[in-house]
Amino acid sequence: MSSWDDDDESASAATTDVELLKRAWRNEKAAPEVLRFDKDLVDRVREQIQLLVRHFSCPIFFFFRCSCGGSLTVRDVVVRQEETLDDFTDSGVDDLVVSLYQMDLDRTLFLLRSYLRLRLQKIEKYTMHISRSQDLKDRLSEQEQKFAKSCGEIMEKHLKQSVLSKLPYGYGDEFVTKQSLSSTEDDMIFIFLPVPEPQLDTFVFCKTKSDVGAFQLDDM
Amino acid sequence: MYGRRASQLVREIDSSEAGQLAPFNSDIFDQVIRECNEHNAQFQSLIRKMVEQNLDIETTRNEDHYGAAIHHLSLLRNKRCLMAYMYNRAEVIQSFRWKIGPVLPHDIQEKLHFSEKEYFKNHSAAIKSYISEMDIDLTVDMVPPKDPYIQVRVLEDIGEVSLGDHSVSLTKNSLHFLRRTDAEQFISQGLMEEFLE
């Protein structure tokens, strides 16, 4: 399953950041576990969105969607924007064209928000599972790690004050003594409460994008 | 039978519809807590009895030992049920932040345990701090946008607002055709609603 995030690197060479974001979003949506956060991609997309919002009245989005490679830099955008500004001062900007750009921008913003949202929701769901594994923690962005930490603390506080503090002496303790959600050891955070984990051992439908050749499946 | 009440709580979670929340069952919850204390009292008295008989509590395997073990295990089972009850409710409660917003309507508030209210508040704050750190509002745009413009109805007098290159007078009950991104901030504040014919 871990191959979700690093699949078809070869195909990514010729796509735009928006396409890459769409792929990351789709993978995140389909995968049961949280995938590696693509900070560079998110940063690039945000930079581009900001530039677009700032200069919204000039339609450059179209140009960078259609004519740019995956590694678009800010300077590219600025240069292109100057070109298009000139183009459009001659012709006058069509309202319809502007609204098409706006729509494209809206869609990209949605993708970005939904991507970040999906990740937060997975973190909420598997807080304890993630906090037990350094590998999973490393997949989160800095802000997400912070969020995961506070999610854990909040849940811990809630369970302590609603249940554990009311149990007889000694029975509410395990949680207190063995807690420390931030520690990396596999200590039993919730003794007698299984930690919810994503279901990874399951069947999925696959479609091959290119010839894979003979492929050895387990016990087949 | 020991543990029956606690299993009722778990069954309640199991039978409720996904994403729905039943009122906090404080009646049974408190009964289970009392049962736990009763188990503990019994457990302690059996151990005390063994100590008074000068038996080694580590190795003795008489009826008192097994009695104590049953009380101990019943208590642990109750604990697990209580934790599962609270945990599963908390999961539903945290989903409300995405579905409903930072302020819960009165009828949901009434269903919550006081600690659950606090949980919701703290959890919302955690999301809020993530959003402000990332500087992108994740609570808007919950469904993919279809059209950059939407029809809205103004719910309260907002007054003259400049949107982009022109200004609009937003008076109560007036209808406007605005850019979705412009309208969204007013909608999330409850000053406007999307007008669907």
Coordinates of C-alpha atoms in Angstrom, one line a residue, chain A residues 37 42 46 50 56 99 102-103 106-107 109-110 112-113 116-117 120-121 124-125 128 141 143-144 146-147 150-151 154-155 157-159 161-164 166-169 171-175 190-194 196, chain B residues 29 33 36-37 40 43 72 75-76 79-80 82-84 86-87 90-91 94 98 113-116 118-119 122-123 126-127 130 133-149 179-181 184:
Chain A
F37 CA 2.9 15.2 3.0
V42 CA 1.8 22.4 -1.5
R46 CA 0.0 28.1 -2.7
Q50 CA -1.4 33.8 -4.2
F56 CA -6.6 38.4 -10.5
S99 CA -14.8 34.0 -15.0
Q102 CA -11.8 32.3 -11.6
M103 CA -13.5 28.9 -11.9
D106 CA -11.7 28.0 -7.4
R107 CA -11.2 24.4 -8.3
L109 CA -8.3 26.0 -4.1
F110 CA -10.9 23.3 -3.5
L112 CA -5.8 22.1 -1.9
R113 CA -8.3 22.6 0.9
L116 CA -5.4 19.2 3.7
R117 CA -8.8 18.5 5.2
L120 CA -6.5 16.2 9.2
Q121 CA -9.5 13.9 9.3
E124 CA -8.1 12.8 14.0
K125 CA -9.2 9.2 13.4
M128 CA -2.9 7.1 18.6
S141 CA 3.9 18.3 8.0
Q143 CA 1.7 21.8 11.5
E144 CA 0.1 18.4 11.2
K146 CA 1.4 19.7 16.2
F147 CA -2.3 19.1 15.4
S150 CA -3.0 18.3 20.5
C151 CA -5.6 15.9 19.3
I154 CA -7.4 16.5 24.1
M155 CA -8.7 13.0 23.8
K157 CA -7.9 14.7 28.9
H158 CA -11.5 13.9 27.9
L159 CA -11.2 10.2 28.7
Q161 CA -11.9 13.3 33.3
S162 CA -15.0 11.4 32.1
V163 CA -14.1 7.8 32.8
L164 CA -10.7 7.1 34.3
K166 CA -14.1 7.9 38.3
L167 CA -12.8 4.4 38.5
P168 CA -11.4 2.9 41.8
Y169 CA -7.9 3.7 42.8
Y171 CA -7.8 1.1 37.7
G172 CA -7.7 4.6 36.3
D173 CA -4.0 4.8 36.6
E174 CA -2.6 2.7 33.7
F175 CA -3.5 5.5 31.4
F190 CA -4.9 2.6 26.2
I191 CA -4.5 -0.6 28.1
F192 CA -7.6 -2.7 27.3
L193 CA -8.7 -0.3 24.6
P194 CA -7.4 -1.4 21.3
P196 CA -7.9 2.1 16.1
Chain B
F29 CA -23.0 5.3 32.8
I33 CA -19.2 3.4 37.6
C36 CA -16.9 -0.8 39.3
N37 CA -16.6 0.6 42.8
N40 CA -13.3 -3.1 43.8
F43 CA -12.0 -7.5 45.5
H72 CA -10.9 -7.7 38.9
L75 CA -13.9 -4.3 36.5
L76 CA -11.5 -4.2 33.6
K79 CA -13.6 -0.1 32.0
R80 CA -13.1 -1.1 28.5
L82 CA -16.9 2.8 29.3
M83 CA -13.8 3.8 27.3
A84 CA -15.2 2.5 24.1
M86 CA -16.7 7.6 25.4
Y87 CA -14.2 7.2 22.6
A90 CA -16.0 11.6 20.8
E91 CA -15.4 10.5 17.2
Q94 CA -15.4 15.7 16.4
W98 CA -16.6 19.7 10.0
H113 CA -21.7 15.2 28.7
F114 CA -20.0 18.2 30.2
S115 CA -16.6 16.7 29.4
E116 CA -17.8 16.1 25.8
E118 CA -15.2 20.7 26.6
Y119 CA -13.7 18.1 24.2
N122 CA -10.7 22.0 22.6
H123 CA -10.8 20.0 19.4
A126 CA -6.9 22.6 17.6
I127 CA -8.3 22.8 14.1
Y130 CA -3.9 24.6 12.4
E133 CA -0.8 28.5 11.1
M134 CA -1.4 27.3 7.6
D135 CA -3.2 30.5 6.8
I136 CA -5.9 28.8 4.7
D137 CA -9.5 28.3 5.7
L138 CA -10.4 24.7 5.6
T139 CA -13.9 25.1 6.8
V140 CA -15.2 26.6 3.5
D141 CA -15.4 24.9 0.2
M142 CA -16.7 21.6 1.6
V143 CA -18.1 20.6 -1.8
P144 CA -16.4 21.0 -5.1
P145 CA -17.4 24.4 -6.6
K146 CA -19.6 24.3 -9.7
D147 CA -19.8 27.9 -10.7
P148 CA -17.7 30.9 -9.8
Y149 CA -20.9 32.9 -9.3
R179 CA -18.6 35.8 -6.9
R180 CA -18.7 32.7 -4.8
T181 CA -15.5 33.6 -3.0
E184 CA -18.5 32.8 1.2

